[in-house]
C-alpha cells in the first residue's frame, strides 16, 4: 500500500493521542498541523517534528491526502466542509456534528466531491471491541436479546483545562461520551430502529476545580443526565445511561445478553480490556482471550480509511456510522422533550469486522 500524507487541524488536548495512534501504521504519515492559535500549532509542530501551517495553507497543499479535524464540536461540521471543499479526505473527531442538518451536509458534500468522510470513535477497532464482535458473530451467546451501556461521572471540570465547552451546546455526556457507547453497540448488534429517552439538567452551573480553571463558574446549557432505551433492527433492546451528575458507580461499561449467554464488553473509550462470557446454565464468568490486537490507538480509523481509499472497500469508522450514532443520540433527548418514541430514519450496514490475528500496524489481510 502507498503511504498517504496526513495533516491535522486543531492541536488541543486530544491531538497528541492521534500522533501516537497513527505512528504504528505505515499506510499514513502525519506531516503538518494547523490551529486557530498559530503559537499553539507552532509549539505542537516543533514537539512532534511536523510543519506548522495556517489552516488555509494546509488545505492548499498538494502533498496532503487526508486531514484530521480535531477542532471543538461546534466547529466540526464547518471545518470538515472546508476540508472536503479542498478536495481532501476528511476524518473528524467525534461527534460528526451537533445537528442532523450539519451532519447531512457533511455526508452529502463528501459524496458529491468523491472523497471519504471518516469519524471517531475508532475504539471499536481495538482488541476488546473486535473480540466481543467475533464472539457475537460466532454465536457464542446466541442471538442478542438485550444490552446495557453505562457511563457515569461528575463531569470534566475537575481535570480538563478547557472544560467549559462540555456544558455548552454541542457538549453534555451524550455527545461527549455517548459516541463511544452507541458506536460500540452498533458495531456489535447493527443499526438502531427506535429510541425512547428521559433527560435532565441537574445543575445550572459548575464550579471548576482543575488547576487551569480553578474557581471559575461554568454555565450549563445542556442536559447532563440522559437515560434511554434503544431498539435495534435485529430486535435486541439496550438500556443506556450517560451522566455528568453521578459521583460514583459500580455498573459495567457494556454487557450484551443473548439467547444462550451473556458477554461483558470492556470500556469502549479504550482499545484494550478484558472480554468475558457466562453461558446459560452456569454462573461463572470466563475470560475470552483477545482475538485482535489491542496495541492500537486513536488514529486506527484514519489508517483503516487510508487502506480503504486505496483498495476501494468501505472504511469502518465512517461518516455514515457517525451520522447514525448522532441520529440516535439526538433522538434520545428529543424523545424526552416530546414524551414519545422516536423512529430512527437513518440506517447503515453493520461495519465490517476486522480479520482476526492481524499483526500490529496492519488492518487488511
Short mmCIF file of C-alpha atoms in Angstrom, two decimals:
data_model
loop_
_atom_site.label_atom_id
_atom_site.label_comp_id
_atom_site.label_asym_id
_atom_site.label_seq_id
_atom_site.Cartn_x
_atom_site.Cartn_y
_atom_site.Cartn_z
CA UNK A 1 0.00 0.00 0.00
CA UNK A 2 1.10 3.56 -0.74
CA UNK A 3 1.68 5.85 2.24
CA UNK A 4 -0.83 8.73 2.37
CA UNK A 5 0.20 12.05 3.91
CA UNK A 6 -1.96 13.46 6.70
CA UNK A 7 -2.48 16.93 8.15
CA UNK A 8 -4.11 17.86 11.46
CA UNK A 9 -6.34 20.88 12.12
CA UNK A 10 -6.64 21.51 15.84
CA UNK A 11 -3.71 20.90 18.20
CA UNK A 12 -5.52 20.83 21.53
CA UNK A 13 -5.89 18.20 24.24
CA UNK A 14 -6.61 15.17 22.02
CA UNK A 15 -4.02 15.84 19.28
CA UNK A 16 -1.06 14.04 20.93
CA UNK A 17 -3.13 10.85 21.12
CA UNK A 18 -3.52 10.95 17.32
CA UNK A 19 0.22 11.39 16.87
CA UNK A 20 0.82 8.27 18.97
CA UNK A 21 -2.08 6.32 17.46
CA UNK A 22 -1.19 6.98 13.81
CA UNK A 23 2.53 6.25 14.24
CA UNK A 24 2.39 2.42 14.03
CA UNK A 25 0.71 2.44 10.61
CA UNK A 26 2.95 2.65 7.53
CA UNK A 27 -0.08 3.49 5.38
CA UNK A 28 -0.28 7.03 6.86
CA UNK A 29 2.26 9.72 7.69
CA UNK A 30 1.37 12.92 9.59
CA UNK A 31 3.36 15.77 8.05
CA UNK A 32 1.73 19.06 9.10
CA UNK A 33 -0.61 20.74 11.56
CA UNK A 34 -2.63 23.93 11.88
CA UNK A 35 -4.60 25.65 14.62
CA UNK A 36 -6.61 28.83 15.07
CA UNK A 37 -3.87 29.69 17.58
CA UNK A 38 -0.72 29.89 15.49
CA UNK A 39 1.59 29.76 18.51
CA UNK A 40 0.00 26.54 19.70
CA UNK A 41 0.36 24.98 16.25
CA UNK A 42 3.99 26.03 16.14
CA UNK A 43 4.76 24.52 19.53
CA UNK A 44 2.94 21.29 18.61
CA UNK A 45 4.80 21.07 15.29
CA UNK A 46 8.14 21.56 16.97
CA UNK A 47 7.38 18.90 19.59
CA UNK A 48 6.31 16.28 17.05
CA UNK A 49 8.52 17.02 14.05
CA UNK A 50 5.77 18.47 11.85
CA UNK A 51 5.42 21.55 9.69
CA UNK A 52 3.16 24.26 11.11
CA UNK A 53 0.80 25.86 8.57
CA UNK A 54 -2.17 28.15 8.63
CA UNK A 55 -5.45 26.32 8.03
CA UNK A 56 -5.71 27.76 4.51
CA UNK A 57 -2.12 26.83 3.65
CA UNK A 58 -2.53 23.30 4.97
CA UNK A 59 -5.68 22.77 2.91
CA UNK A 60 -3.95 24.14 -0.19
CA UNK A 61 -1.07 21.66 -0.02
CA UNK A 62 -0.99 19.18 -2.90
CA UNK A 63 1.01 16.65 -0.87
CA UNK A 64 -1.64 16.09 1.82
CA UNK A 65 -4.27 13.42 1.15
CA UNK A 66 -6.19 13.21 4.45
CA UNK A 67 -6.92 15.93 7.01
CA UNK A 68 -7.88 15.09 10.60
CA UNK A 69 -10.32 17.58 12.15
CA UNK A 70 -9.64 17.93 15.90
CA UNK A 71 -11.48 21.20 16.50
CA UNK A 72 -14.19 21.70 19.14
CA UNK A 73 -17.57 20.00 18.46
CA UNK A 74 -19.34 23.20 17.39
CA UNK A 75 -16.74 23.66 14.65
CA UNK A 76 -16.64 20.05 13.42
CA UNK A 77 -19.08 20.42 10.54
CA UNK A 78 -17.70 23.77 9.31
CA UNK A 79 -14.10 22.57 9.29
CA UNK A 80 -14.97 19.20 7.73
CA UNK A 81 -16.76 21.04 4.93
CA UNK A 82 -13.63 23.17 4.36
CA UNK A 83 -11.52 20.00 4.15
CA UNK A 84 -13.91 18.41 1.67
CA UNK A 85 -14.10 21.59 -0.43
CA UNK A 86 -10.32 21.50 -0.67
CA UNK A 87 -10.58 18.03 -2.23
CA UNK A 88 -9.11 16.19 0.77
CA UNK A 89 -10.40 13.11 2.52
CA UNK A 90 -11.67 14.16 5.96
CA UNK A 91 -11.54 12.39 9.30
CA UNK A 92 -13.28 14.13 12.20
CA UNK A 93 -13.09 13.73 15.95
CA UNK A 94 -16.47 12.81 17.43
CA UNK A 95 -19.22 13.85 17.15
CA UNK A 96 -19.61 14.28 13.38
CA UNK A 97 -21.69 17.42 14.01
CA UNK A 98 -24.05 18.72 16.69
CA UNK A 99 -27.18 18.77 14.48
CA UNK A 100 -28.55 16.34 11.93
CA UNK A 101 -28.72 19.10 9.31
CA UNK A 102 -25.00 19.80 9.64
CA UNK A 103 -24.19 16.10 9.68
CA UNK A 104 -26.16 15.57 6.49
CA UNK A 105 -24.36 18.49 4.82
CA UNK A 106 -21.00 16.90 5.60
CA UNK A 107 -22.01 13.45 4.33
CA UNK A 108 -23.56 14.81 1.13
CA UNK A 109 -20.61 17.12 0.47
CA UNK A 110 -18.14 14.23 0.72
CA UNK A 111 -20.26 12.10 -1.62
CA UNK A 112 -20.50 14.94 -4.15
CA UNK A 113 -16.76 15.60 -4.00
CA UNK A 114 -15.82 11.95 -4.32
CA UNK A 115 -13.80 11.93 -1.10
CA UNK A 116 -14.02 9.79 2.03
CA UNK A 117 -15.56 11.07 5.28
CA UNK A 118 -14.41 9.28 8.41
CA UNK A 119 -15.18 9.99 12.03
CA UNK A 120 -14.21 8.91 15.52
CA UNK A 121 -14.62 6.97 17.62
CA UNK A 122 -12.45 4.20 16.25
CA UNK A 123 -12.05 2.49 19.62
CA UNK A 124 -14.36 -0.31 18.43
CA UNK A 125 -11.47 -1.42 16.20
CA UNK A 126 -9.42 -2.35 19.28
CA UNK A 127 -8.82 -5.82 20.66
CA UNK A 128 -11.64 -5.58 23.19
CA UNK A 129 -14.34 -4.41 20.79
CA UNK A 130 -13.34 -6.75 17.96
CA UNK A 131 -13.01 -9.79 20.23
CA UNK A 132 -16.54 -9.11 21.52
CA UNK A 133 -17.77 -8.68 17.93
CA UNK A 134 -16.23 -12.00 16.89
CA UNK A 135 -17.81 -13.76 19.87
CA UNK A 136 -21.25 -12.48 18.87
CA UNK A 137 -20.71 -13.24 15.18
CA UNK A 138 -19.56 -16.76 16.10
CA UNK A 139 -22.77 -17.37 18.08
CA UNK A 140 -21.05 -17.69 21.48
CA UNK A 141 -24.05 -16.16 23.29
CA UNK A 142 -26.68 -16.84 20.66
CA UNK A 143 -28.78 -14.10 19.11
CA UNK A 144 -28.56 -10.82 21.10
CA UNK A 145 -31.66 -10.11 23.17
CA UNK A 146 -30.69 -7.20 25.41
CA UNK A 147 -27.80 -4.95 26.36
CA UNK A 148 -26.75 -2.32 28.86
CA UNK A 149 -24.38 0.60 28.30
CA UNK A 150 -23.41 2.96 31.10
CA UNK A 151 -21.02 5.87 31.58
CA UNK A 152 -21.40 7.95 34.72
CA UNK A 153 -19.15 10.56 36.34
CA UNK A 154 -19.43 14.04 37.82
CA UNK A 155 -18.18 15.81 34.72
CA UNK A 156 -14.81 17.06 33.47
CA UNK A 157 -14.35 20.31 35.42
CA UNK A 158 -12.08 18.62 37.98
CA UNK A 159 -9.35 17.83 35.44
CA UNK A 160 -9.90 19.28 31.96
CA UNK A 161 -8.01 22.54 31.17
CA UNK A 162 -10.89 23.80 28.99
CA UNK A 163 -13.95 22.09 30.49
CA UNK A 164 -16.44 24.89 29.77
CA UNK A 165 -17.43 23.71 26.29
CA UNK A 166 -18.60 20.35 27.68
CA UNK A 167 -21.56 22.19 29.23
CA UNK A 168 -22.48 24.34 26.23
CA UNK A 169 -24.37 23.46 23.05
CA UNK A 170 -22.60 20.54 21.41
CA UNK A 171 -21.45 19.22 24.78
CA UNK A 172 -23.04 17.13 27.50
CA UNK A 173 -22.43 13.47 28.32
CA UNK A 174 -24.41 12.10 25.38
CA UNK A 175 -22.49 13.90 22.63
CA UNK A 176 -19.20 13.62 24.53
CA UNK A 177 -19.13 10.01 25.76
CA UNK A 178 -22.21 8.66 24.03
CA UNK A 179 -20.44 8.21 20.67
CA UNK A 180 -18.16 5.54 22.18
CA UNK A 181 -21.05 3.56 23.62
CA UNK A 182 -23.57 3.96 20.81
CA UNK A 183 -20.92 3.18 18.18
CA UNK A 184 -19.79 0.11 20.13
CA UNK A 185 -23.38 -1.15 20.30
CA UNK A 186 -23.87 -0.60 16.56
CA UNK A 187 -20.61 -2.46 15.87
CA UNK A 188 -21.84 -5.38 17.99
CA UNK A 189 -25.52 -5.52 17.05
CA UNK A 190 -26.12 -3.37 13.96
CA UNK A 191 -28.30 -0.29 13.41
CA UNK A 192 -30.93 1.15 15.74
CA UNK A 193 -34.60 1.38 14.70
CA UNK A 194 -36.31 3.29 17.55
CA UNK A 195 -35.45 5.01 20.84
CA UNK A 196 -37.09 6.43 23.92
CA UNK A 197 -35.36 8.65 26.45
CA UNK A 198 -35.50 10.82 29.56
CA UNK A 199 -33.11 13.68 30.26
CA UNK A 200 -32.45 16.41 32.81
CA UNK A 201 -30.07 19.30 33.55
CA UNK A 202 -29.33 18.93 37.25
CA UNK A 203 -27.12 21.99 37.90
CA UNK A 204 -27.34 25.40 36.21
CA UNK A 205 -23.61 25.94 36.62
CA UNK A 206 -20.47 24.02 37.56
CA UNK A 207 -17.51 25.20 39.63
CA UNK A 208 -14.21 24.21 38.04
CA UNK A 209 -11.61 22.63 40.30
CA UNK A 210 -8.96 21.86 37.68
CA UNK A 211 -5.65 23.68 38.04
CA UNK A 212 -6.19 25.69 34.85
CA UNK A 213 -9.73 26.87 35.68
CA UNK A 214 -9.88 26.61 39.48
CA UNK A 215 -12.85 28.52 40.87
CA UNK A 216 -14.36 29.50 37.53
CA UNK A 217 -18.13 29.21 37.18
CA UNK A 218 -19.12 27.24 34.08
CA UNK A 219 -22.69 27.80 32.81
CA UNK A 220 -24.63 24.66 31.89
CA UNK A 221 -26.81 24.80 28.75
CA UNK A 222 -27.27 21.08 28.08
CA UNK A 223 -28.79 18.03 29.68
CA UNK A 224 -26.31 16.34 31.99
CA UNK A 225 -28.12 13.05 32.74
CA UNK A 226 -29.71 11.07 29.91
CA UNK A 227 -31.22 7.60 30.20
CA UNK A 228 -32.90 5.73 27.41
CA UNK A 229 -33.80 2.60 25.52
CA UNK A 230 -32.52 1.64 22.07
CA UNK A 231 -34.47 -0.85 19.97
CA UNK A 232 -32.25 -2.41 17.30
CA UNK A 233 -33.30 -3.57 13.86
CA UNK A 234 -32.37 -7.13 14.90
CA UNK A 235 -34.90 -6.96 17.76
CA UNK A 236 -32.43 -6.52 20.64
CA UNK A 237 -33.17 -3.85 23.26
CA UNK A 238 -30.43 -1.85 25.01
CA UNK A 239 -30.63 0.35 28.10
CA UNK A 240 -28.24 3.31 28.13
CA UNK A 241 -27.24 5.91 30.76
CA UNK A 242 -24.87 8.82 30.09
CA UNK A 243 -24.33 11.18 33.02
CA UNK A 244 -22.25 14.08 34.35
CA UNK A 245 -24.30 14.02 37.58
CA UNK A 246 -23.07 10.88 39.35
CA UNK A 247 -20.33 10.80 41.99
CA UNK A 248 -19.54 7.10 41.62
CA UNK A 249 -20.96 3.79 40.41
CA UNK A 250 -20.26 0.07 40.06
CA UNK A 251 -22.14 -0.53 36.82
CA UNK A 252 -20.47 -2.37 33.91
CA UNK A 253 -19.48 -0.47 30.77
CA UNK A 254 -21.36 -2.69 28.30
CA UNK A 255 -22.99 -6.09 28.60
CA UNK A 256 -24.67 -7.99 25.76
CA UNK A 257 -27.20 -10.66 26.73
CA UNK A 258 -28.02 -13.35 24.20
CA UNK A 259 -30.35 -16.33 23.99
CA UNK A 260 -27.56 -18.66 25.20
CA UNK A 261 -25.35 -16.49 27.41
CA UNK A 262 -24.06 -13.05 28.32
CA UNK A 263 -20.98 -11.12 27.22
CA UNK A 264 -19.07 -8.49 29.20
CA UNK A 265 -17.52 -5.87 26.90
CA UNK A 266 -14.67 -3.60 28.07
CA UNK A 267 -14.64 0.20 28.24
CA UNK A 268 -15.48 1.42 24.69
CA UNK A 269 -13.36 4.52 25.31
CA UNK A 270 -10.32 2.23 25.18
CA UNK A 271 -8.85 -0.18 22.65
CA UNK A 272 -7.97 -2.93 25.14
CA UNK A 273 -9.69 -4.57 28.10
CA UNK A 274 -11.00 -7.96 29.12
CA UNK A 275 -13.88 -9.73 27.40
CA UNK A 276 -15.71 -12.40 29.38
CA UNK A 277 -18.70 -14.66 28.89
CA UNK A 278 -21.14 -16.58 31.03
CA UNK A 279 -23.07 -19.39 29.36
CA UNK A 280 -26.63 -20.40 30.08
CA UNK A 281 -26.84 -22.93 32.92
CA UNK A 282 -23.70 -21.64 34.67
CA UNK A 283 -22.91 -18.70 36.95
CA UNK A 284 -19.20 -18.40 36.22
CA UNK A 285 -17.78 -15.65 34.03
CA UNK A 286 -14.90 -16.90 31.87
CA UNK A 287 -12.40 -14.61 30.14
CA UNK A 288 -12.10 -14.86 26.36
CA UNK A 289 -8.54 -14.42 25.03
CA UNK A 290 -8.30 -11.40 22.75
CA UNK A 291 -8.52 -12.43 19.10
CA UNK A 292 -7.41 -9.00 17.84
CA UNK A 293 -4.56 -6.67 18.72
CA UNK A 294 -5.08 -4.13 21.50
CA UNK A 295 -1.82 -2.36 20.58
CA UNK A 296 -3.56 0.37 18.59
CA UNK A 297 -4.79 3.84 19.47
CA UNK A 298 -6.68 6.85 18.18
CA UNK A 299 -5.82 7.09 14.53
CA UNK A 300 -6.60 3.47 13.71
CA UNK A 301 -9.73 4.73 11.97
CA UNK A 302 -7.60 7.08 9.86
CA UNK A 303 -5.32 4.21 8.89
CA UNK A 304 -8.30 1.98 8.06
CA UNK A 305 -9.67 4.75 5.85
CA UNK A 306 -6.30 5.05 4.09
CA UNK A 307 -6.38 1.32 3.33
CA UNK A 308 -9.96 1.62 2.10
CA UNK A 309 -9.22 4.61 -0.14
CA UNK A 310 -6.66 2.51 -1.99
CA UNK A 311 -8.49 -0.83 -2.05
CA UNK A 312 -11.99 0.51 -2.68
CA UNK A 313 -13.63 -1.29 0.26
CA UNK A 314 -15.80 0.57 2.80
CA UNK A 315 -13.92 2.09 5.73
CA UNK A 316 -15.13 1.14 9.17
CA UNK A 317 -15.13 4.38 11.20
CA UNK A 318 -17.23 6.02 8.51
CA UNK A 319 -19.25 9.19 8.27
CA UNK A 320 -22.37 7.07 7.81
CA UNK A 321 -21.68 5.26 11.08
CA UNK A 322 -21.04 8.55 12.87
CA UNK A 323 -24.23 10.07 11.44
CA UNK A 324 -26.33 7.10 12.54
CA UNK A 325 -24.85 7.36 16.05
CA UNK A 326 -25.57 11.13 16.06
CA UNK A 327 -29.13 10.47 14.88
CA UNK A 328 -29.64 8.04 17.77
CA UNK A 329 -28.11 10.33 20.40
CA UNK A 330 -30.14 13.39 19.37
CA UNK A 331 -33.31 11.28 19.25
CA UNK A 332 -32.87 10.21 22.87
CA UNK A 333 -33.08 13.82 24.05
CA UNK A 334 -35.87 14.62 21.59
CA UNK A 335 -37.82 11.69 23.00
CA UNK A 336 -37.53 13.20 26.46
CA UNK A 337 -38.67 16.60 25.22
CA UNK A 338 -41.61 15.23 23.22
CA UNK A 339 -42.66 12.41 25.53
CA UNK A 340 -42.78 9.76 22.80
CA UNK A 341 -40.77 7.14 20.98
CA UNK A 342 -38.62 8.44 18.11
CA UNK A 343 -38.18 6.36 14.95
CA UNK A 344 -34.61 6.47 13.63
CA UNK A 345 -34.68 7.38 9.95
CA UNK A 346 -31.02 6.72 9.19
CA UNK A 347 -29.60 3.23 8.86
CA UNK A 348 -26.45 1.53 7.56
CA UNK A 349 -24.74 -1.77 7.07
CA UNK A 350 -23.05 -3.02 10.23
CA UNK A 351 -19.33 -2.11 9.99
CA UNK A 352 -17.09 -4.85 8.63
CA UNK A 353 -15.42 -6.88 11.36
CA UNK A 354 -11.62 -6.83 11.35
CA UNK A 355 -9.95 -10.11 10.42
CA UNK A 356 -8.62 -11.91 13.49
CA UNK A 357 -4.90 -12.35 14.03
CA UNK A 358 -3.60 -9.35 12.10
CA UNK A 359 -0.11 -8.21 13.17
CA UNK A 360 0.30 -4.82 14.84
CA UNK A 361 0.27 -1.93 12.38
CA UNK A 362 -1.83 -3.81 9.80
CA UNK A 363 -5.58 -3.53 9.21
CA UNK A 364 -6.00 -5.50 5.97
CA UNK A 365 -5.08 -9.06 5.02
#
